[in-house]
Amino acid sequence: MEHVRIIGCGKAAGEQKITNNDLENIVETSDEWITTRTGIRSRYISSSRNTSDLAIEAAANAIQSAGINPHDIRLIIVATLTPDCVTPSVACMVQAALGLNEDNIMAFDLNAACSGFLFALQTASSLLQEGYGLVIGAETLSKILNWEDRSTCVLFGDGAGACVIERDEKASMTFYARSSGDTAHALYCGSRSLQKDMHNVKEDKQYLEMNGREVFRFATRAMPDAIHAVMQDDDIDTIDLIIPHQANRRILEYVSKKMKYPMEKMIINLDEFGNTSSASVPIALARAWEEGRIRENMTIVLVGFGAGFTWGACRIETGGKQL
Ligand code: ACO
């Protein structure tokens, strides 16, 4: 358990809203298929702004919502699987954009696919000693989608979510994080091949591929597993809000039924944003924050799953102050 609390949240989205009807002009699909199988009605796609731009906008919004002096930030972690480039990290780009030139900041990226924000929040909570931590999930998944593959391109979107944390003895976060190391292509996006000949770089499966059914089976096991782990012996009924990874409404309905936890107490925005991978939990968190749904003395659970496989949850006790 870490004694930290979230003091501000922000979000950003790709500039172009693409509806299911728009996708009917790109691949052989229908609004009816996408809506009934996934619950997704639209997603935001970024054609001119990269992952760092979305991360910077979400970070600026989170800093404004926290009302802090950004020069007191000591740690920046960006969860992403779609960074602008191999190096430098998106986190260092955010640092530069915020003008944080002090020599007392650590900034780095982390990739745990769609569980990335949860892993980043846990890492930041354990690393942060003083000042503020900025934790961001940011993606431009549209870069790695095969726009001829209807089984994947309809599911994802671009966006970023961010939060500012500080140490606070009156609040707590309890984490659970796991990886299976089962990388057998249920969810896979390649990169460059190794070059035996030391020349002639070839692309290797650079688009996202997914075995939807396998991911579905995994997700419906992993989410209840992670929620129970952070709740330990406490009743699931005592959770005021669940903020889940936004992959598919059917997965969330399954989890709700299996755990006898009402859908109304889950924050769901996949209908508008689609699946934004590591940005999905912090975008939903930022929405709940903006709507004033996060208050004093609440128990909130963030939960997610992703490629790797990775999965995890964070139980937040907001304590006496607002989260
Ligand atoms: N439009 C129309 N038809 C489609 C589309 C589409 N966009 N995509 C697939 N189909 C077709 C298939 O070709 C197939 O046709 P066939 O029966 O003629 O072969 C049919 O629909 C059924 O395909 P399935 O893949 O079996 O459909 P399923 O009911 O399993 O739904 C889905 C697919 C929505 C992807 C589901 O498996 C799912 O949600 N899985 C989990 C995916 C997920 O959570 N992904 C996020 C993981 S990434 C992450 O967050 C870490």
CSV table of C-alpha atoms and ligand atoms in Angstrom, one decimal:
chain,number,residue,atom,x,y,z
A,1,MET,CA,0.0,0.0,0.0
A,2,GLU,CA,1.2,3.5,-0.8
A,3,HIS,CA,0.1,6.7,0.8
A,4,VAL,CA,-0.5,8.8,-2.2
A,5,ARG,CA,-3.5,10.7,-3.6
A,6,ILE,CA,-4.5,12.1,-7.0
A,7,ILE,CA,-4.9,15.8,-6.9
A,8,GLY,CA,-5.8,16.6,-10.5
A,9,CYS,CA,-6.7,14.9,-13.8
A,10,GLY,CA,-6.8,15.9,-17.4
A,11,LYS,CA,-7.4,14.4,-20.8
A,12,ALA,CA,-6.9,15.0,-24.6
A,13,ALA,CA,-8.2,13.3,-27.7
A,14,GLY,CA,-7.3,13.0,-31.4
A,15,GLU,CA,-8.8,15.9,-33.3
A,16,GLN,CA,-11.0,13.9,-35.7
A,17,LYS,CA,-14.1,12.1,-34.5
A,18,ILE,CA,-14.7,9.0,-36.6
A,19,THR,CA,-18.1,7.4,-36.3
A,20,ASN,CA,-18.9,3.8,-37.1
A,21,ASN,CA,-20.8,5.1,-40.2
A,22,ASP,CA,-17.5,6.8,-41.3
A,23,LEU,CA,-15.7,3.4,-41.1
A,24,GLU,CA,-18.3,1.8,-43.4
A,25,ASN,CA,-16.5,3.8,-46.1
A,26,ILE,CA,-13.1,2.3,-45.3
A,27,VAL,CA,-13.7,-1.4,-44.5
A,28,GLU,CA,-16.6,-3.8,-44.9
A,29,THR,CA,-18.4,-3.3,-41.6
A,30,SER,CA,-21.5,-1.7,-40.2
A,31,ASP,CA,-22.5,0.5,-37.3
A,32,GLU,CA,-24.8,-2.4,-36.2
A,33,TRP,CA,-22.0,-4.9,-36.1
A,34,ILE,CA,-19.6,-2.6,-34.2
A,35,THR,CA,-22.2,-1.4,-31.7
A,36,THR,CA,-23.6,-4.8,-30.8
A,37,ARG,CA,-20.3,-6.6,-30.6
A,38,THR,CA,-18.3,-3.8,-28.8
A,39,GLY,CA,-20.5,-0.9,-27.7
A,40,ILE,CA,-18.2,1.5,-29.6
A,41,ARG,CA,-20.0,4.2,-31.6
A,42,SER,CA,-17.1,6.6,-32.3
A,43,ARG,CA,-13.4,7.1,-31.7
A,44,TYR,CA,-11.0,10.1,-32.0
A,45,ILE,CA,-8.1,9.8,-34.5
A,46,SER,CA,-5.1,12.1,-34.6
A,47,SER,CA,-3.7,12.8,-38.0
A,48,SER,CA,-1.5,15.8,-37.2
A,49,ARG,CA,-0.6,15.5,-33.5
A,50,ASN,CA,1.6,12.7,-32.2
A,51,THR,CA,1.5,10.9,-28.9
A,52,SER,CA,3.6,13.5,-27.2
A,53,ASP,CA,1.3,16.3,-28.3
A,54,LEU,CA,-1.7,14.5,-26.7
A,55,ALA,CA,0.4,13.7,-23.6
A,56,ILE,CA,1.4,17.3,-23.2
A,57,GLU,CA,-2.2,18.6,-23.6
A,58,ALA,CA,-3.5,16.0,-21.0
A,59,ALA,CA,-0.6,16.9,-18.7
A,60,ALA,CA,-1.3,20.6,-18.9
A,61,ASN,CA,-5.0,20.0,-18.1
A,62,ALA,CA,-4.1,17.8,-15.1
A,63,ILE,CA,-1.6,20.4,-13.8
A,64,GLN,CA,-4.3,23.1,-14.1
A,65,SER,CA,-6.9,21.0,-12.4
A,66,ALA,CA,-4.4,20.2,-9.5
A,67,GLY,CA,-3.6,23.9,-9.3
A,68,ILE,CA,0.1,23.2,-8.7
A,69,ASN,CA,3.3,24.9,-9.8
A,70,PRO,CA,4.7,22.5,-12.4
A,71,HIS,CA,8.2,23.3,-11.2
A,72,ASP,CA,7.4,21.1,-8.1
A,73,ILE,CA,7.0,18.0,-10.3
A,74,ARG,CA,9.7,15.5,-9.6
A,75,LEU,CA,8.7,12.5,-11.7
A,76,ILE,CA,7.0,12.0,-15.1
A,77,ILE,CA,6.0,8.6,-16.3
A,78,VAL,CA,4.3,8.1,-19.6
A,79,ALA,CA,2.7,4.7,-20.3
A,80,THR,CA,2.6,4.2,-24.1
A,81,LEU,CA,3.1,1.6,-26.8
A,82,THR,CA,3.0,4.2,-29.5
A,83,PRO,CA,5.7,6.7,-28.7
A,84,ASP,CA,6.7,9.3,-31.2
A,85,CYS,CA,10.0,7.7,-31.8
A,86,VAL,CA,12.2,5.0,-30.2
A,87,THR,CA,14.1,7.6,-28.3
A,88,PRO,CA,13.9,10.1,-26.6
A,89,SER,CA,10.9,9.1,-24.5
A,90,VAL,CA,7.6,10.8,-24.6
A,91,ALA,CA,8.1,11.6,-20.9
A,92,CYS,CA,11.2,13.7,-21.7
A,93,MET,CA,9.2,15.5,-24.5
A,94,VAL,CA,6.5,16.3,-21.9
A,95,GLN,CA,9.2,17.6,-19.5
A,96,ALA,CA,10.7,19.8,-22.2
A,97,ALA,CA,7.3,21.2,-23.3
A,98,LEU,CA,6.4,22.1,-19.7
A,99,GLY,CA,9.8,23.9,-19.5
A,100,LEU,CA,10.9,21.8,-16.6
A,101,ASN,CA,14.6,22.2,-16.9
A,102,GLU,CA,15.5,21.5,-13.3
A,103,ASP,CA,18.0,18.8,-12.6
A,104,ASN,CA,15.7,17.1,-10.0
A,105,ILE,CA,13.2,15.3,-12.3
A,106,MET,CA,13.2,11.7,-13.5
A,107,ALA,CA,11.2,11.2,-16.7
A,108,PHE,CA,10.7,7.9,-18.6
A,109,ASP,CA,8.3,5.8,-20.6
A,110,LEU,CA,6.8,2.4,-19.7
A,111,ASN,CA,5.1,-0.1,-21.9
A,112,ALA,CA,2.7,-2.6,-20.4
A,113,ALA,CA,0.2,-2.3,-23.3
A,114,CYS,CA,-3.3,-1.5,-22.1
A,115,SER,CA,-2.3,-2.0,-18.4
A,116,GLY,CA,0.4,0.6,-18.8
A,117,PHE,CA,-1.3,3.4,-16.9
A,118,LEU,CA,-1.9,1.1,-13.9
A,119,PHE,CA,1.7,-0.1,-13.9
A,120,ALA,CA,2.9,3.6,-14.3
A,121,LEU,CA,0.7,4.7,-11.3
A,122,GLN,CA,2.2,1.9,-9.2
A,123,THR,CA,5.7,2.7,-10.2
A,124,ALA,CA,5.2,6.4,-9.6
A,125,SER,CA,3.6,5.8,-6.2
A,126,SER,CA,6.5,3.8,-5.0
A,127,LEU,CA,9.2,6.2,-6.5
A,128,LEU,CA,7.7,9.5,-5.4
A,129,GLN,CA,9.4,10.9,-2.3
A,130,GLU,CA,8.6,14.6,-2.5
A,131,GLY,CA,6.8,17.1,-4.7
A,132,TYR,CA,4.5,15.9,-7.4
A,133,GLY,CA,4.3,12.9,-9.8
A,134,LEU,CA,2.8,13.3,-13.2
A,135,VAL,CA,1.4,10.0,-14.6
A,136,ILE,CA,0.2,9.9,-18.1
A,137,GLY,CA,-1.2,7.3,-20.5
A,138,ALA,CA,-1.0,8.4,-24.1
A,139,GLU,CA,-1.5,6.7,-27.5
A,140,THR,CA,-1.8,7.3,-31.2
A,141,LEU,CA,-2.9,3.7,-32.0
A,142,SER,CA,-4.1,4.8,-35.4
A,143,LYS,CA,-0.4,4.7,-36.4
A,144,ILE,CA,-0.2,0.9,-35.8
A,145,LEU,CA,-3.6,-0.1,-37.2
A,146,ASN,CA,-4.0,-1.9,-40.4
A,147,TRP,CA,-6.8,0.1,-42.0
A,148,GLU,CA,-7.7,-2.9,-44.2
A,149,ASP,CA,-8.3,-5.2,-41.2
A,150,ARG,CA,-11.9,-4.7,-40.0
A,151,SER,CA,-11.4,-7.0,-37.0
A,152,THR,CA,-9.0,-4.5,-35.4
A,153,CYS,CA,-9.3,-1.0,-37.0
A,154,VAL,CA,-12.8,-0.4,-35.7
A,155,LEU,CA,-11.8,-1.0,-32.0
A,156,PHE,CA,-9.2,1.6,-31.3
A,157,GLY,CA,-8.7,5.4,-31.0
A,158,ASP,CA,-6.1,8.1,-30.1
A,159,GLY,CA,-6.0,10.0,-26.8
A,160,ALA,CA,-4.3,10.7,-23.5
A,161,GLY,CA,-5.1,11.0,-19.9
A,162,ALA,CA,-3.0,12.3,-17.0
A,163,CYS,CA,-3.1,12.7,-13.3
A,164,VAL,CA,-1.0,14.5,-10.7
A,165,ILE,CA,-0.2,12.6,-7.5
A,166,GLU,CA,1.3,13.6,-4.2
A,167,ARG,CA,2.2,11.7,-1.0
A,168,ASP,CA,-0.6,12.0,1.7
A,169,GLU,CA,-0.8,9.8,4.8
A,170,LYS,CA,-4.6,10.1,4.9
A,171,ALA,CA,-5.1,8.5,1.5
A,172,SER,CA,-4.0,5.2,0.0
A,173,MET,CA,-3.5,3.2,-3.1
A,174,THR,CA,-3.2,-0.6,-3.1
A,175,PHE,CA,-1.9,-2.2,-6.2
A,176,TYR,CA,-2.0,-5.6,-7.9
A,177,ALA,CA,-0.1,-6.2,-11.1
A,178,ARG,CA,0.7,-9.3,-13.1
A,179,SER,CA,2.2,-10.4,-16.4
A,180,SER,CA,1.8,-13.9,-17.9
A,181,GLY,CA,4.6,-13.7,-20.4
A,182,ASP,CA,2.2,-15.4,-22.8
A,183,THR,CA,3.2,-13.5,-25.9
A,184,ALA,CA,1.9,-16.0,-28.4
A,185,HIS,CA,0.4,-13.5,-30.7
A,186,ALA,CA,-3.1,-13.0,-29.1
A,187,LEU,CA,-2.2,-9.4,-29.3
A,188,TYR,CA,0.9,-8.5,-31.2
A,189,CYS,CA,2.5,-5.6,-33.0
A,190,GLY,CA,6.0,-6.1,-34.4
A,191,SER,CA,8.8,-3.8,-35.0
A,192,ARG,CA,12.1,-4.0,-37.0
A,193,SER,CA,13.6,-7.4,-37.7
A,194,LEU,CA,17.0,-8.3,-36.4
A,195,GLN,CA,19.5,-7.8,-39.2
A,196,LYS,CA,21.9,-10.7,-39.5
A,197,ASP,CA,23.6,-9.0,-42.5
A,198,MET,CA,23.8,-5.6,-40.9
A,199,HIS,CA,22.0,-3.9,-43.7
A,200,ASN,CA,18.7,-3.8,-45.5
A,201,VAL,CA,16.3,-3.1,-42.7
A,202,LYS,CA,12.9,-4.8,-43.3
A,203,GLU,CA,9.6,-4.1,-41.6
A,204,ASP,CA,8.3,-7.0,-39.5
A,205,LYS,CA,4.5,-7.2,-39.0
A,206,GLN,CA,4.3,-3.5,-38.0
A,207,TYR,CA,0.5,-3.5,-37.6
A,208,LEU,CA,-1.5,-4.6,-34.6
A,209,GLU,CA,-2.9,-8.1,-34.8
A,210,MET,CA,-5.3,-9.7,-32.4
A,211,ASN,CA,-7.1,-12.9,-31.7
A,212,GLY,CA,-10.3,-11.3,-30.4
A,213,ARG,CA,-11.8,-14.3,-28.8
A,214,GLU,CA,-8.6,-15.3,-26.9
A,215,VAL,CA,-8.3,-11.7,-25.6
A,216,PHE,CA,-12.0,-11.8,-24.6
A,217,ARG,CA,-11.6,-15.0,-22.6
A,218,PHE,CA,-8.5,-13.6,-20.9
A,219,ALA,CA,-10.0,-10.3,-20.1
A,220,THR,CA,-13.1,-11.8,-18.4
A,221,ARG,CA,-10.8,-13.8,-16.1
A,222,ALA,CA,-8.2,-11.2,-15.5
A,223,MET,CA,-10.5,-8.3,-14.5
A,224,PRO,CA,-12.4,-10.0,-11.7
A,225,ASP,CA,-9.1,-11.6,-10.5
A,226,ALA,CA,-7.4,-8.2,-10.2
A,227,ILE,CA,-10.5,-6.6,-8.5
A,228,HIS,CA,-10.7,-9.4,-5.9
A,229,ALA,CA,-7.0,-9.1,-5.3
A,230,VAL,CA,-7.0,-5.4,-4.3
A,231,MET,CA,-10.3,-5.8,-2.3
A,232,GLN,CA,-8.8,-8.8,-0.4
A,233,ASP,CA,-11.5,-9.8,2.2
A,234,ASP,CA,-13.6,-6.7,1.7
A,235,ASP,CA,-17.0,-6.9,0.0
A,236,ILE,CA,-17.2,-5.9,-3.7
A,237,ASP,CA,-20.3,-3.9,-2.7
A,238,THR,CA,-18.2,-1.4,-0.9
A,239,ILE,CA,-16.6,-0.2,-4.1
A,240,ASP,CA,-18.1,3.1,-5.0
A,241,LEU,CA,-16.8,3.3,-8.5
A,242,ILE,CA,-14.9,1.0,-10.9
A,243,ILE,CA,-13.0,2.7,-13.7
A,244,PRO,CA,-12.1,-0.1,-16.1
A,245,HIS,CA,-10.0,-0.4,-19.2
A,246,GLN,CA,-12.3,0.5,-22.1
A,247,ALA,CA,-12.0,-2.3,-24.6
A,248,ASN,CA,-15.5,-3.7,-25.1
A,249,ARG,CA,-18.8,-3.2,-23.4
A,250,ARG,CA,-19.6,-6.9,-23.5
A,251,ILE,CA,-16.5,-7.6,-21.5
A,252,LEU,CA,-17.7,-5.2,-18.9
A,253,GLU,CA,-21.2,-6.6,-18.9
A,254,TYR,CA,-19.7,-10.1,-18.3
A,255,VAL,CA,-17.5,-8.8,-15.4
A,256,SER,CA,-20.5,-6.9,-13.9
A,257,LYS,CA,-22.6,-10.1,-14.0
A,258,LYS,CA,-19.9,-12.4,-12.8
A,259,MET,CA,-19.1,-10.1,-9.8
A,260,LYS,CA,-22.7,-9.0,-9.2
A,261,TYR,CA,-21.5,-5.4,-9.5
A,262,PRO,CA,-23.8,-2.9,-11.1
A,263,MET,CA,-22.8,-1.4,-14.5
A,264,GLU,CA,-24.1,2.0,-13.3
A,265,LYS,CA,-21.2,2.2,-10.9
A,266,MET,CA,-18.7,1.7,-13.7
A,267,ILE,CA,-17.3,4.6,-15.6
A,268,ILE,CA,-17.8,3.7,-19.3
A,269,ASN,CA,-16.8,6.0,-22.2
A,270,LEU,CA,-15.7,3.5,-24.8
A,271,ASP,CA,-18.9,4.3,-26.8
A,272,GLU,CA,-17.3,7.7,-27.5
A,273,PHE,CA,-13.5,7.0,-27.3
A,274,GLY,CA,-13.1,3.4,-28.4
A,275,ASN,CA,-10.1,1.6,-26.9
A,276,THR,CA,-7.2,4.0,-26.4
A,277,SER,CA,-5.0,1.3,-24.7
A,278,SER,CA,-2.9,2.8,-21.9
A,279,ALA,CA,-4.9,6.1,-22.2
A,280,SER,CA,-8.2,4.5,-21.6
A,281,VAL,CA,-8.2,4.3,-17.8
A,282,PRO,CA,-6.9,7.8,-17.2
A,283,ILE,CA,-9.3,9.3,-19.8
A,284,ALA,CA,-12.2,7.7,-17.9
A,285,LEU,CA,-10.7,8.8,-14.6
A,286,ALA,CA,-10.4,12.4,-15.9
A,287,ARG,CA,-14.0,12.3,-17.0
A,288,ALA,CA,-15.2,11.0,-13.6
A,289,TRP,CA,-13.1,13.8,-12.0
A,290,GLU,CA,-14.6,16.5,-14.2
A,291,GLU,CA,-18.1,15.3,-13.5
A,292,GLY,CA,-17.5,15.5,-9.8
A,293,ARG,CA,-18.0,11.8,-9.3
A,294,ILE,CA,-14.9,11.4,-7.2
A,295,ARG,CA,-15.4,12.5,-3.7
A,296,GLU,CA,-14.1,12.2,-0.1
A,297,ASN,CA,-14.1,8.8,1.7
A,298,MET,CA,-14.7,6.8,-1.4
A,299,THR,CA,-13.3,3.4,-2.5
A,300,ILE,CA,-12.5,3.4,-6.2
A,301,VAL,CA,-11.0,0.6,-8.2
A,302,LEU,CA,-9.1,1.1,-11.5
A,303,VAL,CA,-8.7,-2.1,-13.4
A,304,GLY,CA,-7.2,-3.1,-16.7
A,305,PHE,CA,-5.6,-5.8,-19.0
A,306,GLY,CA,-3.5,-5.8,-22.0
A,307,ALA,CA,-1.0,-7.5,-24.3
A,308,GLY,CA,1.7,-9.6,-22.8
A,309,PHE,CA,-0.6,-10.5,-21.2
A,310,THR,CA,-0.6,-7.9,-18.4
A,311,TRP,CA,-3.3,-7.1,-16.0
A,312,GLY,CA,-3.8,-5.2,-12.7
A,313,ALA,CA,-5.9,-3.1,-10.5
A,314,CYS,CA,-5.5,-0.2,-8.1
A,315,ARG,CA,-7.7,0.3,-5.1
A,316,ILE,CA,-7.9,4.0,-4.2
A,317,GLU,CA,-9.1,5.1,-0.8
A,318,THR,CA,-9.7,8.8,-1.3
A,319,GLY,CA,-9.6,9.6,2.5
A,320,GLY,CA,-10.8,12.8,4.0
A,321,LYS,CA,-10.1,15.1,1.1
A,322,GLN,CA,-11.3,15.0,-2.4
A,323,LEU,CA,-9.2,12.3,-4.3
B,1,ACO,N1,-17.4,-5.7,-39.1
B,1,ACO,C1,-18.1,-6.7,-39.6
B,1,ACO,N2,-17.8,-8.0,-39.4
B,1,ACO,C2,-16.7,-8.2,-38.7
B,1,ACO,C3,-15.9,-7.2,-38.2
B,1,ACO,C4,-16.3,-5.9,-38.4
B,1,ACO,N3,-15.6,-4.8,-38.0
B,1,ACO,N4,-14.8,-7.8,-37.6
B,1,ACO,C5,-15.0,-9.1,-37.7
B,1,ACO,N5,-16.1,-9.4,-38.4
B,1,ACO,C6,-16.6,-10.7,-38.8
B,1,ACO,C7,-15.6,-11.8,-38.8
B,1,ACO,O1,-14.9,-11.8,-40.1
B,1,ACO,C8,-16.4,-13.0,-38.6
B,1,ACO,O2,-17.0,-13.3,-39.8
B,1,ACO,P1,-17.2,-14.9,-40.2
B,1,ACO,O3,-18.1,-15.4,-39.2
B,1,ACO,O4,-17.9,-14.8,-41.6
B,1,ACO,O5,-15.9,-15.5,-40.2
B,1,ACO,C9,-17.5,-12.5,-37.7
B,1,ACO,O6,-17.5,-11.1,-37.7
B,1,ACO,C10,-17.3,-12.9,-36.2
B,1,ACO,O7,-15.9,-12.6,-35.9
B,1,ACO,P2,-15.4,-12.9,-34.4
B,1,ACO,O8,-14.0,-12.4,-34.4
B,1,ACO,O9,-15.7,-14.3,-34.0
B,1,ACO,O10,-16.4,-11.9,-33.6
B,1,ACO,P3,-16.5,-11.8,-32.1
B,1,ACO,O11,-17.9,-12.0,-31.7
B,1,ACO,O12,-15.5,-12.6,-31.3
B,1,ACO,O13,-16.2,-10.3,-31.8
B,1,ACO,C11,-14.4,-8.9,-31.1
B,1,ACO,C12,-14.9,-9.8,-32.1
B,1,ACO,C13,-15.4,-7.7,-30.9
B,1,ACO,C14,-13.0,-8.4,-31.4
B,1,ACO,C15,-14.4,-9.7,-29.7
B,1,ACO,O14,-13.7,-10.9,-29.9
B,1,ACO,C16,-13.7,-8.9,-28.7
B,1,ACO,O15,-14.2,-7.9,-28.2
B,1,ACO,N6,-12.6,-9.5,-28.2
B,1,ACO,C17,-11.8,-8.7,-27.2
B,1,ACO,C18,-11.1,-7.7,-27.9
B,1,ACO,C19,-10.5,-6.7,-27.0
B,1,ACO,O16,-10.8,-6.6,-25.9
B,1,ACO,N7,-9.5,-6.1,-27.6
B,1,ACO,C20,-8.8,-5.1,-26.9
B,1,ACO,C21,-7.6,-5.8,-26.5
B,1,ACO,S1,-6.4,-4.7,-26.8
B,1,ACO,C22,-6.2,-4.3,-25.3
B,1,ACO,O17,-7.0,-3.6,-24.8
B,1,ACO,C23,-5.1,-4.8,-24.6
